[in-house]
């Protein structure tokens, strides 16, 4: 089953300069796709189009076989932003945030080891801890598609490994579809099924082994293969 189908999609914020240009790709059910590219490449913009927040200038997007213009099953999609914009005096605890979802969070609390954070205020957590809570809020709704924007940013190596193992399990065992933006190129190449190299246009989309040349060219670096091993 095709979860995401994008054909000849372009987007511009000002109506003149395309931030995304002529994208065509499909993502199948159960695939784990890593998205890499320099700052300003359009990665988060692509997520916002998939979520229906932005409308493409041309081209088409289908979610679960349905045109995005008529798609209404947004509960099937979980989104973890790079950061949550809230007021500085935002008083909610982690427990209260999870309860806001209206679902039983106990399984996710155990899965992500959130017990020690439940009674702490969200804004008093470290950036990495906040990312884990946001992931928990997305997972508690049991979505079929997860869009993750830098989900391991700010995490120590131990917890980063735990989160990645959890995501792999969701993809392989539960057939969830995952799109993950990350600046950790080595992590992406070691983890995902397919890599999308994006810099306004698609520079590469395929298996991790074939992405190395495109990544090195896009970032002007060498030795990516060593970092991915």
Coordinates of C-alpha atoms in Angstrom, one line a residue:
X1 CA 0.0 0.0 0.0
X2 CA 1.2 3.5 -0.8
X3 CA 1.0 5.7 2.2
X4 CA 2.4 8.8 0.5
X5 CA 2.3 9.6 -3.2
X6 CA 3.8 12.8 -4.4
X7 CA 3.9 13.8 -8.1
X8 CA 5.6 16.8 -9.6
X9 CA 5.1 18.9 -6.4
X10 CA 6.4 22.4 -6.1
X11 CA 6.0 24.9 -3.3
X12 CA 6.8 28.6 -2.9
X13 CA 6.3 30.9 0.0
X14 CA 6.4 34.1 -2.1
X15 CA 4.8 32.8 -5.3
X16 CA 8.1 33.3 -7.2
X17 CA 11.0 31.2 -5.8
X18 CA 10.3 27.5 -5.3
X19 CA 11.4 26.2 -1.9
X20 CA 10.5 22.7 -3.2
X21 CA 10.7 22.0 -6.9
X22 CA 9.2 19.1 -8.9
X23 CA 9.2 16.4 -6.2
X24 CA 8.0 13.0 -7.1
X25 CA 8.2 10.1 -4.7
X26 CA 6.2 7.3 -3.0
X27 CA 6.5 5.8 0.5
X28 CA 5.1 2.4 1.1
X29 CA 3.5 1.1 4.3
X30 CA 6.1 0.0 6.9
X31 CA 9.0 1.9 5.3
X32 CA 11.4 3.9 7.4
X33 CA 12.6 6.9 5.4
X34 CA 15.4 9.2 6.5
X35 CA 15.4 12.8 5.1
X36 CA 18.7 14.7 5.0
X37 CA 19.7 18.0 3.5
X38 CA 21.3 21.3 4.4
X39 CA 19.4 24.0 6.3
X40 CA 16.8 25.7 4.1
X41 CA 16.5 22.6 1.9
X42 CA 12.8 22.3 2.4
X43 CA 12.7 19.3 4.7
X44 CA 10.3 20.8 7.3
X45 CA 8.3 22.5 4.6
X46 CA 7.7 19.1 3.1
X47 CA 6.3 17.9 6.4
X48 CA 4.0 20.9 6.7
X49 CA 2.6 20.1 3.2
X50 CA 2.0 16.5 4.1
X51 CA 0.2 17.7 7.3
X52 CA -2.0 20.0 5.2
X53 CA -0.6 23.2 6.8
X54 CA 0.7 24.4 3.4
X55 CA -0.7 24.0 -0.1
X56 CA 1.6 23.2 -2.9
X57 CA 1.8 25.6 -5.8
X58 CA 1.5 22.7 -8.3
X59 CA 1.6 19.0 -8.3
X60 CA -0.3 16.4 -6.3
X61 CA -0.1 14.7 -2.9
X62 CA -2.1 11.6 -1.8
X63 CA -2.2 10.2 1.7
X64 CA -3.3 6.6 2.1
X65 CA -4.6 6.8 -1.5
X66 CA -6.7 9.9 -1.0
X67 CA -6.0 13.4 -2.3
X68 CA -4.8 15.7 0.5
X69 CA -7.5 18.2 -0.3
X70 CA -10.2 15.8 0.8
X71 CA -8.2 13.8 3.4
X72 CA -9.7 14.0 6.9
X73 CA -8.2 11.1 8.8
X74 CA -5.5 13.2 10.5
X75 CA -5.6 10.9 13.5
X76 CA -3.7 8.4 11.3
X77 CA -0.7 10.8 11.3
X78 CA 1.6 11.5 14.3
X79 CA 3.9 14.6 14.1
X80 CA 6.9 15.4 16.3
X81 CA 8.2 18.9 15.6
X82 CA 11.8 19.9 16.2
X83 CA 10.5 22.1 19.1
X84 CA 7.2 23.0 20.6
X85 CA 6.4 26.7 20.7
X86 CA 4.7 27.4 24.0
X87 CA 4.6 30.4 26.4
X88 CA 7.4 30.6 28.9
X89 CA 4.9 30.3 31.8
X90 CA 3.3 27.2 30.3
X91 CA 2.6 25.2 33.5
X92 CA 1.6 21.7 32.2
X93 CA 3.3 18.6 33.5
X94 CA 4.3 15.7 31.2
X95 CA 1.4 13.7 32.7
X96 CA -1.1 16.4 31.8
X97 CA 0.2 16.7 28.3
X98 CA -0.2 12.9 27.8
X99 CA -3.7 13.1 29.2
X100 CA -4.6 15.8 26.7
X101 CA -4.5 13.2 24.0
X102 CA -7.6 11.5 25.4
X103 CA -5.9 8.1 25.1
X104 CA -4.4 5.7 27.7
X105 CA -0.7 6.6 27.8
X106 CA 0.5 3.7 30.0
X107 CA 2.0 1.6 27.2
X108 CA 3.9 4.6 25.8
X109 CA 5.1 5.7 29.2
X110 CA 6.7 2.3 29.7
X111 CA 8.0 2.1 26.1
X112 CA 9.8 5.5 26.4
X113 CA 10.7 5.3 30.1
X114 CA 8.8 8.4 31.0
X115 CA 7.8 7.5 34.6
X116 CA 10.5 9.8 36.1
X117 CA 9.3 12.7 34.0
X118 CA 5.5 12.5 34.6
X119 CA 5.2 15.1 37.3
X120 CA 7.7 17.5 36.0
X121 CA 6.8 20.7 34.1
X122 CA 7.4 20.3 30.3
X123 CA 9.3 23.5 30.0
X124 CA 11.7 22.5 32.8
X125 CA 12.9 19.5 30.9
X126 CA 16.0 19.5 28.7
X127 CA 15.6 19.7 25.0
X128 CA 16.2 16.0 24.6
X129 CA 13.6 15.1 27.3
X130 CA 11.1 17.4 25.6
X131 CA 11.6 15.5 22.3
X132 CA 10.9 12.2 24.0
X133 CA 7.7 13.6 25.5
X134 CA 6.6 14.9 22.1
X135 CA 7.3 11.5 20.6
X136 CA 5.2 10.0 23.4
X137 CA 2.3 12.3 22.6
X138 CA 2.4 11.3 18.9
X139 CA 2.7 7.6 19.7
X140 CA -0.2 7.4 22.2
X141 CA -2.7 7.9 19.4
X142 CA -1.3 4.8 17.6
X143 CA -0.7 6.5 14.2
X144 CA -0.1 4.7 11.0
X145 CA 2.3 7.4 9.8
X146 CA 4.9 9.2 11.9
X147 CA 6.6 12.4 10.8
X148 CA 9.6 13.1 13.0
X149 CA 11.7 16.3 12.9
X150 CA 15.1 15.7 14.6
X151 CA 13.6 13.2 17.2
X152 CA 17.1 12.3 18.6
X153 CA 18.4 15.9 18.9
X154 CA 19.8 16.6 22.4
X155 CA 19.7 13.0 23.5
X156 CA 22.6 11.1 25.0
X157 CA 24.0 8.1 23.1
X158 CA 22.2 5.6 25.4
X159 CA 18.7 7.2 24.9
X160 CA 19.3 7.9 21.3
X161 CA 20.0 4.2 20.7
X162 CA 16.8 3.3 22.7
X163 CA 14.7 5.7 20.6
X164 CA 16.1 4.4 17.3
X165 CA 15.5 0.8 18.4
X166 CA 11.9 1.7 19.3
X167 CA 11.3 3.3 15.9
X168 CA 12.8 0.4 14.1
X169 CA 10.5 -2.0 16.0
X170 CA 7.5 0.2 15.1
X171 CA 8.4 0.0 11.5
X172 CA 9.3 -3.7 11.3
X173 CA 7.0 -5.3 13.7
X174 CA 4.0 -3.0 13.6
X175 CA 4.3 -2.0 9.9
X176 CA 4.2 1.7 10.8
X177 CA 5.5 4.2 8.2
X178 CA 8.1 6.6 9.5
X179 CA 9.7 9.7 7.9
X180 CA 12.5 11.1 10.0
X181 CA 14.4 14.4 9.4
X182 CA 17.9 14.3 10.9
X183 CA 21.2 16.1 10.6
X184 CA 23.0 13.0 11.9
X185 CA 23.8 11.5 8.6
X186 CA 25.6 8.4 10.0
X187 CA 22.6 7.6 12.2
X188 CA 20.3 7.9 9.2
X189 CA 22.4 5.6 7.0
X190 CA 22.7 3.0 9.7
X191 CA 19.0 3.0 10.5
X192 CA 16.5 3.6 7.7
X193 CA 15.2 1.6 4.7
X194 CA 15.5 4.5 2.3
X195 CA 17.2 7.9 2.2
X196 CA 15.7 11.1 0.7
X197 CA 18.5 13.6 0.0
X198 CA 16.6 16.9 -0.4
X199 CA 17.9 20.3 -1.4
X200 CA 14.9 22.0 -3.0
X201 CA 14.9 19.1 -5.5
X202 CA 15.3 15.4 -4.8
X203 CA 19.0 14.7 -5.1
X204 CA 18.7 11.0 -4.3
X205 CA 15.9 8.7 -3.1
X206 CA 16.7 5.1 -2.5
X207 CA 18.7 2.6 -0.4
X208 CA 21.2 4.0 2.2
X209 CA 24.3 2.5 0.4
X210 CA 23.5 4.5 -2.7
X211 CA 23.0 7.8 -0.8
X212 CA 26.7 8.3 0.2
X213 CA 27.8 10.0 -3.0
X214 CA 24.8 12.3 -3.0
X215 CA 25.3 13.2 0.7
X216 CA 29.0 14.0 0.2
X217 CA 28.2 16.2 -2.8
X218 CA 25.3 18.0 -1.1
X219 CA 27.3 18.8 2.0
X220 CA 30.7 19.1 0.4
X221 CA 32.2 16.5 2.7
X222 CA 34.1 13.2 2.5
X223 CA 34.3 10.1 4.6
X224 CA 30.5 9.6 5.0
X225 CA 30.9 5.9 4.5
X226 CA 33.2 5.6 7.5
X227 CA 30.7 7.5 9.7
X228 CA 27.9 5.2 8.6
X229 CA 29.7 2.0 9.6

